[in-house]
mmCIF file of C-alpha atoms in Angstrom:
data_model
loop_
_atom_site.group_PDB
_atom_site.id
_atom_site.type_symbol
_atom_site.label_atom_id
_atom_site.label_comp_id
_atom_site.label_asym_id
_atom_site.label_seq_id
_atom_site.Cartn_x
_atom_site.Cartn_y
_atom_site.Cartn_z
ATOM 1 C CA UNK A 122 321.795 -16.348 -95.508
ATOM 2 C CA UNK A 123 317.911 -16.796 -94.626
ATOM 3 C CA UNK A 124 315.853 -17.819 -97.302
ATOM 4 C CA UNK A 125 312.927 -16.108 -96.122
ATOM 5 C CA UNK A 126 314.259 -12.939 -94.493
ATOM 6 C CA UNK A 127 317.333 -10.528 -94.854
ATOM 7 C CA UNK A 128 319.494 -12.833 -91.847
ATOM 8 C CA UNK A 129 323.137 -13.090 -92.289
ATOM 9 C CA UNK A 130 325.465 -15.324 -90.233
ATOM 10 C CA UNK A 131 328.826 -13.990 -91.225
ATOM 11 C CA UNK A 132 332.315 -14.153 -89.488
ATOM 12 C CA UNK A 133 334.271 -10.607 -89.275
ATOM 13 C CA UNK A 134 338.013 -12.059 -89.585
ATOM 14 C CA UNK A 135 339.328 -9.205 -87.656
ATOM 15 C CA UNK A 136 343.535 -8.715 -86.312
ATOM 16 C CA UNK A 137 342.761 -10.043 -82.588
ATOM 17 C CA UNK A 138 340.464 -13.271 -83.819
ATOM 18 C CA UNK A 139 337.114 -13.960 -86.030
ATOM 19 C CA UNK A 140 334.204 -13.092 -84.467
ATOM 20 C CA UNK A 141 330.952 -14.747 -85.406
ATOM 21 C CA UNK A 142 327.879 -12.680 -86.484
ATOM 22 C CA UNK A 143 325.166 -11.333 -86.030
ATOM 23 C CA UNK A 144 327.008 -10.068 -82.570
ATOM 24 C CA UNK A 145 326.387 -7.694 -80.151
ATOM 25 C CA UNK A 146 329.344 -5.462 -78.842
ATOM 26 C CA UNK A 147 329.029 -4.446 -74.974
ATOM 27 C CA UNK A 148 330.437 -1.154 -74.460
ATOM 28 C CA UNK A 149 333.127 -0.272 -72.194
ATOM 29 C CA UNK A 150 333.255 3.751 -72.236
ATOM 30 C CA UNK A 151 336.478 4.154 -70.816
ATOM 31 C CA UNK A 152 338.479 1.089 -71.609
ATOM 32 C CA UNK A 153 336.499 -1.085 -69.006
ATOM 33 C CA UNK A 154 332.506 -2.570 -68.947
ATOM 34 C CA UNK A 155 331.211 -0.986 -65.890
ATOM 35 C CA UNK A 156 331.322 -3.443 -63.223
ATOM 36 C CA UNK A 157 333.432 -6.315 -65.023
ATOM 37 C CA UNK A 158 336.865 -7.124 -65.740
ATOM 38 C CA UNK A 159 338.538 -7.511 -68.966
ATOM 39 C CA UNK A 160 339.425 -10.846 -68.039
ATOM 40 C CA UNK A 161 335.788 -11.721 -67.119
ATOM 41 C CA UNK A 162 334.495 -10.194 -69.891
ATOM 42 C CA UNK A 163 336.491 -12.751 -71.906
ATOM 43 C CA UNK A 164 336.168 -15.599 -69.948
ATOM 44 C CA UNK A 165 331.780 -14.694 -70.713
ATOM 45 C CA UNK A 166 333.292 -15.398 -74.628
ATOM 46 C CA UNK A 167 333.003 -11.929 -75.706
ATOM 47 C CA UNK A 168 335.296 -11.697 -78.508
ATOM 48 C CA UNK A 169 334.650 -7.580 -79.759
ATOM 49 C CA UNK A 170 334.138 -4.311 -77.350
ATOM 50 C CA UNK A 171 333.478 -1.116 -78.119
ATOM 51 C CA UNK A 172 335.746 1.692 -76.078
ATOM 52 C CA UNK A 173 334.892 5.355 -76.433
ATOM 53 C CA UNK A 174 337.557 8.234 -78.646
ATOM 54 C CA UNK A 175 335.818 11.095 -76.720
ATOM 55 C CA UNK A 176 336.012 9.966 -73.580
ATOM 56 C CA UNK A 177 339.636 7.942 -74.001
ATOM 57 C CA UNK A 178 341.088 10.789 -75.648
ATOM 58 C CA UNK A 179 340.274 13.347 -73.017
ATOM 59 C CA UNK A 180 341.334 11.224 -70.010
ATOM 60 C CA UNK A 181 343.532 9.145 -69.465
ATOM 61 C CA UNK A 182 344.216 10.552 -73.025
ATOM 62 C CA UNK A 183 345.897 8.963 -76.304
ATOM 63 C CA UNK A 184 349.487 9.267 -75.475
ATOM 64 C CA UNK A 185 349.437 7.211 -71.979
ATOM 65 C CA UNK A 186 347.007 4.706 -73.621
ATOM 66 C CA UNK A 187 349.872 4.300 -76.706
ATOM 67 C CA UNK A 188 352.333 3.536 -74.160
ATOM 68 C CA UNK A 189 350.555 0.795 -72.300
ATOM 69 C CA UNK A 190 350.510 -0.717 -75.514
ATOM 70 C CA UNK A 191 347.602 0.627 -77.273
ATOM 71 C CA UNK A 192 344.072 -0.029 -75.622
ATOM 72 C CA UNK A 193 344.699 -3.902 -75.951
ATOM 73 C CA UNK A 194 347.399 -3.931 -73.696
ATOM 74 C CA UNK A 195 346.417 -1.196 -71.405
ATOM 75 C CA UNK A 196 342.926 -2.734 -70.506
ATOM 76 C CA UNK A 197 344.387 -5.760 -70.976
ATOM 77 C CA UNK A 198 342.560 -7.154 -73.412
ATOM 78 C CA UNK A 199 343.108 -10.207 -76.139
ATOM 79 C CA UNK A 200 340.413 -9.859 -78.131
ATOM 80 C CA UNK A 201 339.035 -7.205 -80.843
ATOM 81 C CA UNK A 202 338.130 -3.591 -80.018
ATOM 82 C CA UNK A 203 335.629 -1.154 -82.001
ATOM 83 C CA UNK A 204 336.529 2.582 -81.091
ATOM 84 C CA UNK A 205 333.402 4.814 -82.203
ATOM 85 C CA UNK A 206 334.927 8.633 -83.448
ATOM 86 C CA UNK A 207 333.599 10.454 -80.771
ATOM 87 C CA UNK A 208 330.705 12.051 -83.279
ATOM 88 C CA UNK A 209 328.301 10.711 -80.882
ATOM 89 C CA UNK A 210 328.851 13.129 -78.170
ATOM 90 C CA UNK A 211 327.041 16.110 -80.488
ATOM 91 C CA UNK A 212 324.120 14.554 -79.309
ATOM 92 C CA UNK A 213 324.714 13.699 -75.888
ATOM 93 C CA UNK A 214 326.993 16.631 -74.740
ATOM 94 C CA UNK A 215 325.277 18.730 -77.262
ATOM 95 C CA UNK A 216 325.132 22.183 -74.554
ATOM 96 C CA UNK A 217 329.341 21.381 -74.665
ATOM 97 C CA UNK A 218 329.671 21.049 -78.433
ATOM 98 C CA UNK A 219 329.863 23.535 -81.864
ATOM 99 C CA UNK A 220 330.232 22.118 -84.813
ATOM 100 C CA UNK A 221 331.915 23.741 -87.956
ATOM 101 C CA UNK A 222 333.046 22.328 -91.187
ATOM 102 C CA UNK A 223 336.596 21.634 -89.458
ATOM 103 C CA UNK A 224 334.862 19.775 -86.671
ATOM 104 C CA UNK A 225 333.485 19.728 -83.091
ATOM 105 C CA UNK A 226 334.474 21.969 -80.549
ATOM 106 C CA UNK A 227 333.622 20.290 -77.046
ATOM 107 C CA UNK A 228 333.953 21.953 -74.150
ATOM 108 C CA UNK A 229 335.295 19.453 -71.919
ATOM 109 C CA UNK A 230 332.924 18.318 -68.879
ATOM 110 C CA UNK A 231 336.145 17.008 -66.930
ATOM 111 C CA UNK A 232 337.708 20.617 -66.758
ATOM 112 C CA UNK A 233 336.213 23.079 -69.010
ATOM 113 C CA UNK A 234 339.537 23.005 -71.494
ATOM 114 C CA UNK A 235 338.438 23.959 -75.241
ATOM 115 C CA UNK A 236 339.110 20.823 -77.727
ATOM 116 C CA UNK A 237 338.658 20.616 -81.217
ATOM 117 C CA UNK A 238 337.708 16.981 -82.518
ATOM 118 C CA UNK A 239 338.643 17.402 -86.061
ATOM 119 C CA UNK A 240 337.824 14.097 -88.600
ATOM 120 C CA UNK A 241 341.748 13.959 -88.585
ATOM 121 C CA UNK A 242 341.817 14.184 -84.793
ATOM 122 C CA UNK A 243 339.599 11.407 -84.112
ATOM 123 C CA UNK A 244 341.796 8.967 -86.531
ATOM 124 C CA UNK A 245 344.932 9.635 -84.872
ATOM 125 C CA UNK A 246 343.528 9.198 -81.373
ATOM 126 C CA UNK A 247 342.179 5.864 -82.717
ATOM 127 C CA UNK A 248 345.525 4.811 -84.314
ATOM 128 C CA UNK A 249 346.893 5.264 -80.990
ATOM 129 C CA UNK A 250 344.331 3.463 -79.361
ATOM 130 C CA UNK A 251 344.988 0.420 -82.166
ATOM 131 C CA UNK A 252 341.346 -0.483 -82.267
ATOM 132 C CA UNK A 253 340.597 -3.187 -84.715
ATOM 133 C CA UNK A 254 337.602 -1.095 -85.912
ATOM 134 C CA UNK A 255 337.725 2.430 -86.218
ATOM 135 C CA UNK A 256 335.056 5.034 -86.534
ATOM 136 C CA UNK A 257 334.718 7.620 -88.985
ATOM 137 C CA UNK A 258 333.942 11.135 -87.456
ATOM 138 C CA UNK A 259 330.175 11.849 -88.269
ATOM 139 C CA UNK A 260 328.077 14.788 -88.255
ATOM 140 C CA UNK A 261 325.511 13.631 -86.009
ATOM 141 C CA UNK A 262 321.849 15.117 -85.001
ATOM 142 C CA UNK A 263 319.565 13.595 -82.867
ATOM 143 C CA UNK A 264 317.062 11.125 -84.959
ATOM 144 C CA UNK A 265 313.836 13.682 -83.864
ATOM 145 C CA UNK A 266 315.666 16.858 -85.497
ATOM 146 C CA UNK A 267 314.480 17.831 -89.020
ATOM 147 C CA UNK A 268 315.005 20.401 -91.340
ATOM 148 C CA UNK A 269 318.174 22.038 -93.575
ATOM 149 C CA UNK A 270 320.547 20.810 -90.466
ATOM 150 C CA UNK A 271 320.027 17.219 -91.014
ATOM 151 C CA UNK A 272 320.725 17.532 -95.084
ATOM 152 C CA UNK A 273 323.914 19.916 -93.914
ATOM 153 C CA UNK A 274 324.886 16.909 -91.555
ATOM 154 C CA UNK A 275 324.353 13.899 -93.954
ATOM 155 C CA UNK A 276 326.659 16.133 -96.707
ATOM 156 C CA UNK A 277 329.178 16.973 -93.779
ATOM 157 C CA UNK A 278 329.439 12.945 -93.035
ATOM 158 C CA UNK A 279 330.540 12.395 -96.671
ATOM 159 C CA UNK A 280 333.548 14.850 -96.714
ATOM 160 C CA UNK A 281 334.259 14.018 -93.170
ATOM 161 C CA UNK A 282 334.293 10.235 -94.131
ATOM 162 C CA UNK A 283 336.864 11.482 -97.291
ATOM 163 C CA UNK A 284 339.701 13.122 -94.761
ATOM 164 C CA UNK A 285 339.525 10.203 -92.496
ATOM 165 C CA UNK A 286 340.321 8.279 -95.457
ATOM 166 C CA UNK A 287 342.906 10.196 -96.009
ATOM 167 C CA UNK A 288 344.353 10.406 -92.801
ATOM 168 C CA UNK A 289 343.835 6.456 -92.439
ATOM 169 C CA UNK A 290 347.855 5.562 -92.280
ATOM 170 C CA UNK A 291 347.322 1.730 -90.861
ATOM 171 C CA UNK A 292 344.748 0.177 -92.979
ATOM 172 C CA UNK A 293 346.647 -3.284 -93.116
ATOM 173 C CA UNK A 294 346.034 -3.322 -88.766
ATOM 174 C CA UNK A 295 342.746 -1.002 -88.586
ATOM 175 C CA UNK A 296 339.263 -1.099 -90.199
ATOM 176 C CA UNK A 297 337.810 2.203 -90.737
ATOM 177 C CA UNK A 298 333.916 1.684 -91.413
ATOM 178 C CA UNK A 299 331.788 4.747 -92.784
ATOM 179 C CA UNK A 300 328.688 5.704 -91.428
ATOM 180 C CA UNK A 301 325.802 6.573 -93.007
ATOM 181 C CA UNK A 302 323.157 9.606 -91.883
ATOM 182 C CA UNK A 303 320.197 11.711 -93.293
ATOM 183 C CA UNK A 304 317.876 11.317 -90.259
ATOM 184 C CA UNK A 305 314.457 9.746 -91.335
ATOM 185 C CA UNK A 306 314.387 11.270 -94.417
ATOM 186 C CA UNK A 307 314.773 8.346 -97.143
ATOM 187 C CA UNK A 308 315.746 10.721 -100.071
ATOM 188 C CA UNK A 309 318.893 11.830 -97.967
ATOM 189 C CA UNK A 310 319.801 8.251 -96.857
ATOM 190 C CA UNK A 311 319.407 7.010 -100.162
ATOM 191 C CA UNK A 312 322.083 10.040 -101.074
ATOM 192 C CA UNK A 313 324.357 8.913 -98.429
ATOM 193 C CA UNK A 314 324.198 5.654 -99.471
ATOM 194 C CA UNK A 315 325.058 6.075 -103.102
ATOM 195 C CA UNK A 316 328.171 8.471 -102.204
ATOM 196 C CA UNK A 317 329.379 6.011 -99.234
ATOM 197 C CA UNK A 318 329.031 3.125 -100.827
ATOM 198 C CA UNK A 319 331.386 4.704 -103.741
ATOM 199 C CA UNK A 320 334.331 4.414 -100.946
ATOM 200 C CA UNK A 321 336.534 1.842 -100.239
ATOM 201 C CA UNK A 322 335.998 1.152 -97.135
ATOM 202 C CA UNK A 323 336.068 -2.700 -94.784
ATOM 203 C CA UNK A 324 332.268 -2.140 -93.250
ATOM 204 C CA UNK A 325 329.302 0.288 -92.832
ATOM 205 C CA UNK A 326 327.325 1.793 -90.248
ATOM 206 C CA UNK A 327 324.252 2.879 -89.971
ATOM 207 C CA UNK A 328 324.330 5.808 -87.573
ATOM 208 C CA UNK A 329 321.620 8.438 -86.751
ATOM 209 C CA UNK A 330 318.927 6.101 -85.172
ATOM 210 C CA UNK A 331 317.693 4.845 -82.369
ATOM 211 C CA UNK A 332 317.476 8.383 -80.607
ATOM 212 C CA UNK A 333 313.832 9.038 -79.532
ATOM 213 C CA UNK A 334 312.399 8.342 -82.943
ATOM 214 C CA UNK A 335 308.972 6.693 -83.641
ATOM 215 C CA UNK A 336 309.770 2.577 -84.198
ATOM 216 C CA UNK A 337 307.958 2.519 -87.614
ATOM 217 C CA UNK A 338 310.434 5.644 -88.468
ATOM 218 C CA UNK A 339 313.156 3.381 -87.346
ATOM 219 C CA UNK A 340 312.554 -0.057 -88.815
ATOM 220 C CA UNK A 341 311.730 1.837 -92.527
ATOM 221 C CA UNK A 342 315.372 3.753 -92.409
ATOM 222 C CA UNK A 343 317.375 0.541 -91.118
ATOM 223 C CA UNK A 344 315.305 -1.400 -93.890
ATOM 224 C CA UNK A 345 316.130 0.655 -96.603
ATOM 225 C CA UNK A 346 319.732 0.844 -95.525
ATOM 226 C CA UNK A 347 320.334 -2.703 -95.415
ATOM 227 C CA UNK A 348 318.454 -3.031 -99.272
ATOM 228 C CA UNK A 349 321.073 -0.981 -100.830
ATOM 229 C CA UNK A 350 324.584 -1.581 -98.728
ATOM 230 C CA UNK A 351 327.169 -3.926 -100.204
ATOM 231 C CA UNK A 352 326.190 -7.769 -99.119
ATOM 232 C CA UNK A 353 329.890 -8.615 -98.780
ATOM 233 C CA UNK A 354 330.443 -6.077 -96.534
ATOM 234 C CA UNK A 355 329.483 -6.025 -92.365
ATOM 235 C CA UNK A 356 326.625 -3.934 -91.760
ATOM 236 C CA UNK A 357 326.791 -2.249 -88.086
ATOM 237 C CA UNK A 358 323.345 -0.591 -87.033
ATOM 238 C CA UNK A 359 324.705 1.843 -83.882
ATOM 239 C CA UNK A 360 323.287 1.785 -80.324
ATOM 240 C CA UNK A 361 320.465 -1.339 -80.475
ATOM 241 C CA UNK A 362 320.382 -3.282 -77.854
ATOM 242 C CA UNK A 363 316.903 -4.288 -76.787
ATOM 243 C CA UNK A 364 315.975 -7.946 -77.663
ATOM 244 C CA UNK A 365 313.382 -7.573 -79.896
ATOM 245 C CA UNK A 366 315.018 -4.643 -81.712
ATOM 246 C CA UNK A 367 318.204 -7.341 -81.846
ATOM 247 C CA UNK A 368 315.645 -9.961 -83.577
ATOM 248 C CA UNK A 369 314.062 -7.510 -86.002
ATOM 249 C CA UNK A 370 317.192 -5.788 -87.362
ATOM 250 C CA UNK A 371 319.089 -9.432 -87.595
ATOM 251 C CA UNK A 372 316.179 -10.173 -90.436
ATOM 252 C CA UNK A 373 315.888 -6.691 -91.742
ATOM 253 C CA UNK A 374 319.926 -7.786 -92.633
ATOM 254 C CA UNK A 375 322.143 -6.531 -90.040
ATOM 255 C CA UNK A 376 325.489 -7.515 -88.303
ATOM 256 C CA UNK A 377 326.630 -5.964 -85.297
ATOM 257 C CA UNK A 378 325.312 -3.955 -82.306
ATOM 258 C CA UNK A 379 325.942 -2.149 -79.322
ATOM 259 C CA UNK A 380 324.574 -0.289 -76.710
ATOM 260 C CA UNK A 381 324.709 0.359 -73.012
ATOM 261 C CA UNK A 382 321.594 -0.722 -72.157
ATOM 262 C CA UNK A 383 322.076 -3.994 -70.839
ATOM 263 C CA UNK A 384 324.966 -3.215 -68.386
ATOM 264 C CA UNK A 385 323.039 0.013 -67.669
ATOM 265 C CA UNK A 386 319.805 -1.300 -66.745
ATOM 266 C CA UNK A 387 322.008 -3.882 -64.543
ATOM 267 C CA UNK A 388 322.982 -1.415 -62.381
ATOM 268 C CA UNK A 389 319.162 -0.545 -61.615
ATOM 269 C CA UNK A 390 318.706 -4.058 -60.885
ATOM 270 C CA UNK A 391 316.631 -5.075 -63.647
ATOM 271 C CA UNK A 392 318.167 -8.776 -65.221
ATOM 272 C CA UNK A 393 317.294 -9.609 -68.874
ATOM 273 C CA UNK A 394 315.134 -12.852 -69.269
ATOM 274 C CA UNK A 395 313.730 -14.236 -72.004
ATOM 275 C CA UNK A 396 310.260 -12.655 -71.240
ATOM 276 C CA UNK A 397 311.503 -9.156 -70.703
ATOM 277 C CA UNK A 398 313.464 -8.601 -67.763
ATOM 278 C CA UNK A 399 312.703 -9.342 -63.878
ATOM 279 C CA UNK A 400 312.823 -5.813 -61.341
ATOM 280 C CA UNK A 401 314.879 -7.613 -58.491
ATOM 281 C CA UNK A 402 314.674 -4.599 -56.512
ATOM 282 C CA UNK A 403 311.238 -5.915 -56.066
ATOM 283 C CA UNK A 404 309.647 -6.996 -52.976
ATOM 284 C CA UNK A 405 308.223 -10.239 -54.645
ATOM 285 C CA UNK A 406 311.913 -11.433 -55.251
ATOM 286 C CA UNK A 407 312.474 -11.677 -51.226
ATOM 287 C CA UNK A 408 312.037 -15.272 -50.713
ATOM 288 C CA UNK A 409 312.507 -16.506 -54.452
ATOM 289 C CA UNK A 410 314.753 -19.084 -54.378
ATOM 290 C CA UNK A 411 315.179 -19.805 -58.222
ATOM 291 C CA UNK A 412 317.951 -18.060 -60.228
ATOM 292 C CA UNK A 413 317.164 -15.458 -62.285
ATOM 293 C CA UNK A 414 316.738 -18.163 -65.311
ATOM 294 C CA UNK A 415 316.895 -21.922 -64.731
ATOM 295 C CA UNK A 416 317.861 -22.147 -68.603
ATOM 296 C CA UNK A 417 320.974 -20.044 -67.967
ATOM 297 C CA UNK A 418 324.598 -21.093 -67.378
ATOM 298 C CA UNK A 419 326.598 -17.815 -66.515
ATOM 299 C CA UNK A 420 328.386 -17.892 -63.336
ATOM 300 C CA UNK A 421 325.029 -16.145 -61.322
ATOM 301 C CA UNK A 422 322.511 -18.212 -62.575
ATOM 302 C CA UNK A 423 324.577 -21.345 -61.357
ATOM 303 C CA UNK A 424 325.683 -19.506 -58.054
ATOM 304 C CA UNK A 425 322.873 -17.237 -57.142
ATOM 305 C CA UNK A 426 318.936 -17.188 -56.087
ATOM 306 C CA UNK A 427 316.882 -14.119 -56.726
ATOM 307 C CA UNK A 428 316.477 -13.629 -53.133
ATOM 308 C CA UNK A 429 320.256 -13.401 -52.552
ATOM 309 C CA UNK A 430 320.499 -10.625 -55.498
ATOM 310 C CA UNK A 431 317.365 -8.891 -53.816
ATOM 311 C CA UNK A 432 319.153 -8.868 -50.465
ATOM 312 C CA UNK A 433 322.683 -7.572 -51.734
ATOM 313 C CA UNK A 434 321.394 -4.967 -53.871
ATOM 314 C CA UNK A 435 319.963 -2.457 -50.974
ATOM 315 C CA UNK A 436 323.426 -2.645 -49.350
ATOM 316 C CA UNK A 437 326.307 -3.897 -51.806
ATOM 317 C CA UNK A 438 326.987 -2.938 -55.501
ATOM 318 C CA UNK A 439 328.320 -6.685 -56.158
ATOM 319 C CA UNK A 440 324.783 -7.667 -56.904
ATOM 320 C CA UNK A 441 325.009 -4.803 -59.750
ATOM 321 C CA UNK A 442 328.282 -7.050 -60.591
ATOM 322 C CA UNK A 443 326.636 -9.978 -60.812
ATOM 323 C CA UNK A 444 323.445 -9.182 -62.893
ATOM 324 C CA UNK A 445 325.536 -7.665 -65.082
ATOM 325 C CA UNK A 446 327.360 -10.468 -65.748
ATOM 326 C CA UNK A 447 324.204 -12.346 -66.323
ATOM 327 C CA UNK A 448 322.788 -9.653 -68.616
ATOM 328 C CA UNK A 449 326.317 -9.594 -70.624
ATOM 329 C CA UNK A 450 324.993 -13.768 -71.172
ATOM 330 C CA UNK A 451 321.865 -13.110 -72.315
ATOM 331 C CA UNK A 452 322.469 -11.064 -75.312
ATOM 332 C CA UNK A 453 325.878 -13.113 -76.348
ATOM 333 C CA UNK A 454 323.448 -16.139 -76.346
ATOM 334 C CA UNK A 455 320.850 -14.560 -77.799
ATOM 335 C CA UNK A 456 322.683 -13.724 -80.769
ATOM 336 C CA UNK A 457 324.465 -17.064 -80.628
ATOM 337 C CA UNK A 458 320.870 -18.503 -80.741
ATOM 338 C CA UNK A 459 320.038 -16.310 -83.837
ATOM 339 C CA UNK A 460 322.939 -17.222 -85.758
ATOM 340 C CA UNK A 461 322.514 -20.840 -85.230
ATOM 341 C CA UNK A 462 319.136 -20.657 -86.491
ATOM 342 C CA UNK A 463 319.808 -18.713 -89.752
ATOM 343 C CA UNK A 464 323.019 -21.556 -89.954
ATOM 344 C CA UNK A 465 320.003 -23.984 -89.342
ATOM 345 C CA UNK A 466 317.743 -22.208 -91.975
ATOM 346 C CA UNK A 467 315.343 -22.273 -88.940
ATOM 347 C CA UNK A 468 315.182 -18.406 -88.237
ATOM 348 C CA UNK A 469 311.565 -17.712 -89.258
ATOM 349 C CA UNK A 470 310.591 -20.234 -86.674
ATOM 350 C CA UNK A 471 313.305 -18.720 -84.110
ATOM 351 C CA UNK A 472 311.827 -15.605 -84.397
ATOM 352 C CA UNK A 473 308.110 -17.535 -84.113
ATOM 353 C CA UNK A 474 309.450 -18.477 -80.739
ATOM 354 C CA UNK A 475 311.135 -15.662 -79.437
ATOM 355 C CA UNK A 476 307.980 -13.479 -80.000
ATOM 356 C CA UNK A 477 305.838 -15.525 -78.005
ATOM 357 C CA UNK A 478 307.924 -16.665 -75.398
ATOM 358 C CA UNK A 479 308.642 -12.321 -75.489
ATOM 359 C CA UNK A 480 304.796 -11.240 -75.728
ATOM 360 C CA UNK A 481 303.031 -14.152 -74.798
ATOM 361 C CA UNK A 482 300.024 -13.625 -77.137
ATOM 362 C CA UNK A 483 299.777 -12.341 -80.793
ATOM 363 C CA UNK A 484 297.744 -9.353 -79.715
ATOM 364 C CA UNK A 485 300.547 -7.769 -77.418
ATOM 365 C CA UNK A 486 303.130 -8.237 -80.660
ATOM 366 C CA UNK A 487 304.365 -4.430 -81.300
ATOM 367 C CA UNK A 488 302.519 -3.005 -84.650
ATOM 368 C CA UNK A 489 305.987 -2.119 -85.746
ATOM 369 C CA UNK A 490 307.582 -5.588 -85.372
ATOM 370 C CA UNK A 491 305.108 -7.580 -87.242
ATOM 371 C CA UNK A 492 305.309 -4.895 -90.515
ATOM 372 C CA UNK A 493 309.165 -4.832 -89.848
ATOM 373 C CA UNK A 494 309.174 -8.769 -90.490
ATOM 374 C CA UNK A 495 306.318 -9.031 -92.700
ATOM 375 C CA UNK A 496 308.399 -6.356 -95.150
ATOM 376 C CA UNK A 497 311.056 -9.508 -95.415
ATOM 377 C CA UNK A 498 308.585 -12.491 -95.544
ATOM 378 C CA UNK A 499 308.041 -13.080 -91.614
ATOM 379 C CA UNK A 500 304.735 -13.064 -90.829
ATOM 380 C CA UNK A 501 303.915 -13.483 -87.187
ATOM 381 C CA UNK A 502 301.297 -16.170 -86.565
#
């Protein structure tokens, strides 16, 4: 642990390997990262996924996946999986979904076919899929709703988290983590908190954010979170993924992230540097010769100049492969360069770094980030 900050370097010993934390999960929606290969995924030393319920249990479905030996063995895959519950979907298929107390009803976009995503649902279709982490089903709202349906949502998560506990039949194999809601208000997260925390449950989530909401909204909620979950227990904050949000939520105390956005914004043609991230659709990456960074050692930065990636992009969708390899790199060393420093008790001065090699002067730093890591004894110089 940091002495100055909230930084944890932990190790999740998990039934496919131990993975090292802080880490970041990429996200393969259906059982694959877009535009990479188990195999290569693994061979990049990713050692935890994430795979999608919703989308896994409508097609190719649960039953097929069972019998090519549970998402390991039907992706092909040696190392540890996270499933999320498929609660996520309110918000992004929200004109497709009702929710009741007995649980979603989607309307599937693949063929219009009613389904009813019940907490009890969601557990079996992750027991087929034998994920090493499991999801509870959540009530989820966008972060930027408020009102009574936020309050009926947090509530909703707690006896939804209570039947997936009871319809939890392979604890011994699968880790079912909770996740806690109640929007940006701090009097209902606090609630969720005290009732979750009651359960017996491996790890904890911290769901609801990172939505649209203001960033001083955000860093207070994941902040007041981390102050009051169990320390011996892994603290997931859901869908983070930008580099500086990676940095401040490490020291406000968290342990694992995903989100799409790197392999996403790879497929745009925009590759993740230490400054930000270079546009190589760009016309002033014609005749660049240099790889996207000289300090990287994935398999494009040793093979590849920005001008090559430039040229492929406007006619192949290999250069989309290849940045987003390079992108996958850059946030599995990033957070290997994080926990090494908190290892180190050097993270204050990692962060130091990072900001300025990020911003380049003090006056471009976020307002946000410096009262994020002020709040746990960074202060940005």
């Amino acid at each position: 642990e940091c002495r100055q900050s909230r930084a944890r370097a932990c190790e999740l010993r998990l039934p496919h390997g131990r993975v090292a934390s802080p880490v970041f999960m990429p996200v393969g929606t259906q059982g694959a990262l877009k535009g990479l290969t188990a195999a290569q995924l693994s061979a990049l030393g990713c050692r935890l996924c994430l795979g999608n319920t919703y989308h896994l249990g409508m097609r190719p479905g649960p039953e097929l996946v069972r019998k090519g030996g549970g998402l390991h063995g039907f992706m092909r895959w040696p190392w540890n999986l996270l499933t999320d519950s498929g609660g996520f979907q309110m918000v992004s298929l929200v004109e497709l979904s009702e929710v009741t107390e007995e649980g979603v009803l989607f309307c599937s976009p693949y063929d219009g076919k009613e389904i009813l995503l019940t907490p009890e649902k969601s557990i079996e279709i992750q027991t087929a899929l034998g994920s090493d982490i499991m999801m509870q089903l959540d009530d989820v709202v966008s972060s930027t709703v408020s009102g009574p349906r936020v309050e009926e949502a947090m509530f909703r998560s707690i006896r939804w988290l209570d039947r997936c506990i009871a319809a939890h039949k392979t604890p011994d194999k699968q880790n079912l983590f909770a996740i806690i809601q109640g929007g940006l208000d701090p009097a209902l997260r606090t609630k969720c908190l005290e009732e979750m925390t009651q359960r017996e449950v491996p790890g904890f989530a911290i769901g609801g954010l990172s939505g649209g909401e203001a960033k001083d909204h955000f860093w207070r909620m994941v902040a007041l979170c981390t102050s009051r979950l169990p320390r011996d227990k892994p603290r997931y904050l859901m869908g983070v993924g930008y580099a500086t949000d990676l940095v401040v939520c490490v020291a406000l105390g968290c342990d694992m992230f995903d989100c799409v956005f790197p392999t996403r914004t790879a497929r745009f043609g925009s590759a993740l540097v230490p400054s930000g991230s270079l546009q190589l659709k760009n016309k002033q990456y014609a005749t660049d010769w240099k790889p996207i960074d000289e300090n990287c050692g994935c398999p494009t930065c040793q093979r590849y100049s920005r001008a090559f990636l430039h040229a492929l992009f406007r006619h192949d969708t290999a250069a989309k492969h290849h940045i987003t390899v390079h992108n996958i790199v850059y946030q599995l060393n990033l957070m290997r360069s994080i926990r090494e420093s908190i290892i180190e008790q050097r993270f204050p001065q990692f962060v130091q770094d990072f900001m300025r090699t990020m911003y380049g002067n003090r006056e471009s730093y976020p307002q946000w980030v410096t009262e994020a890591l002020a709040s746990v004894g960074i202060t940005l110089e």
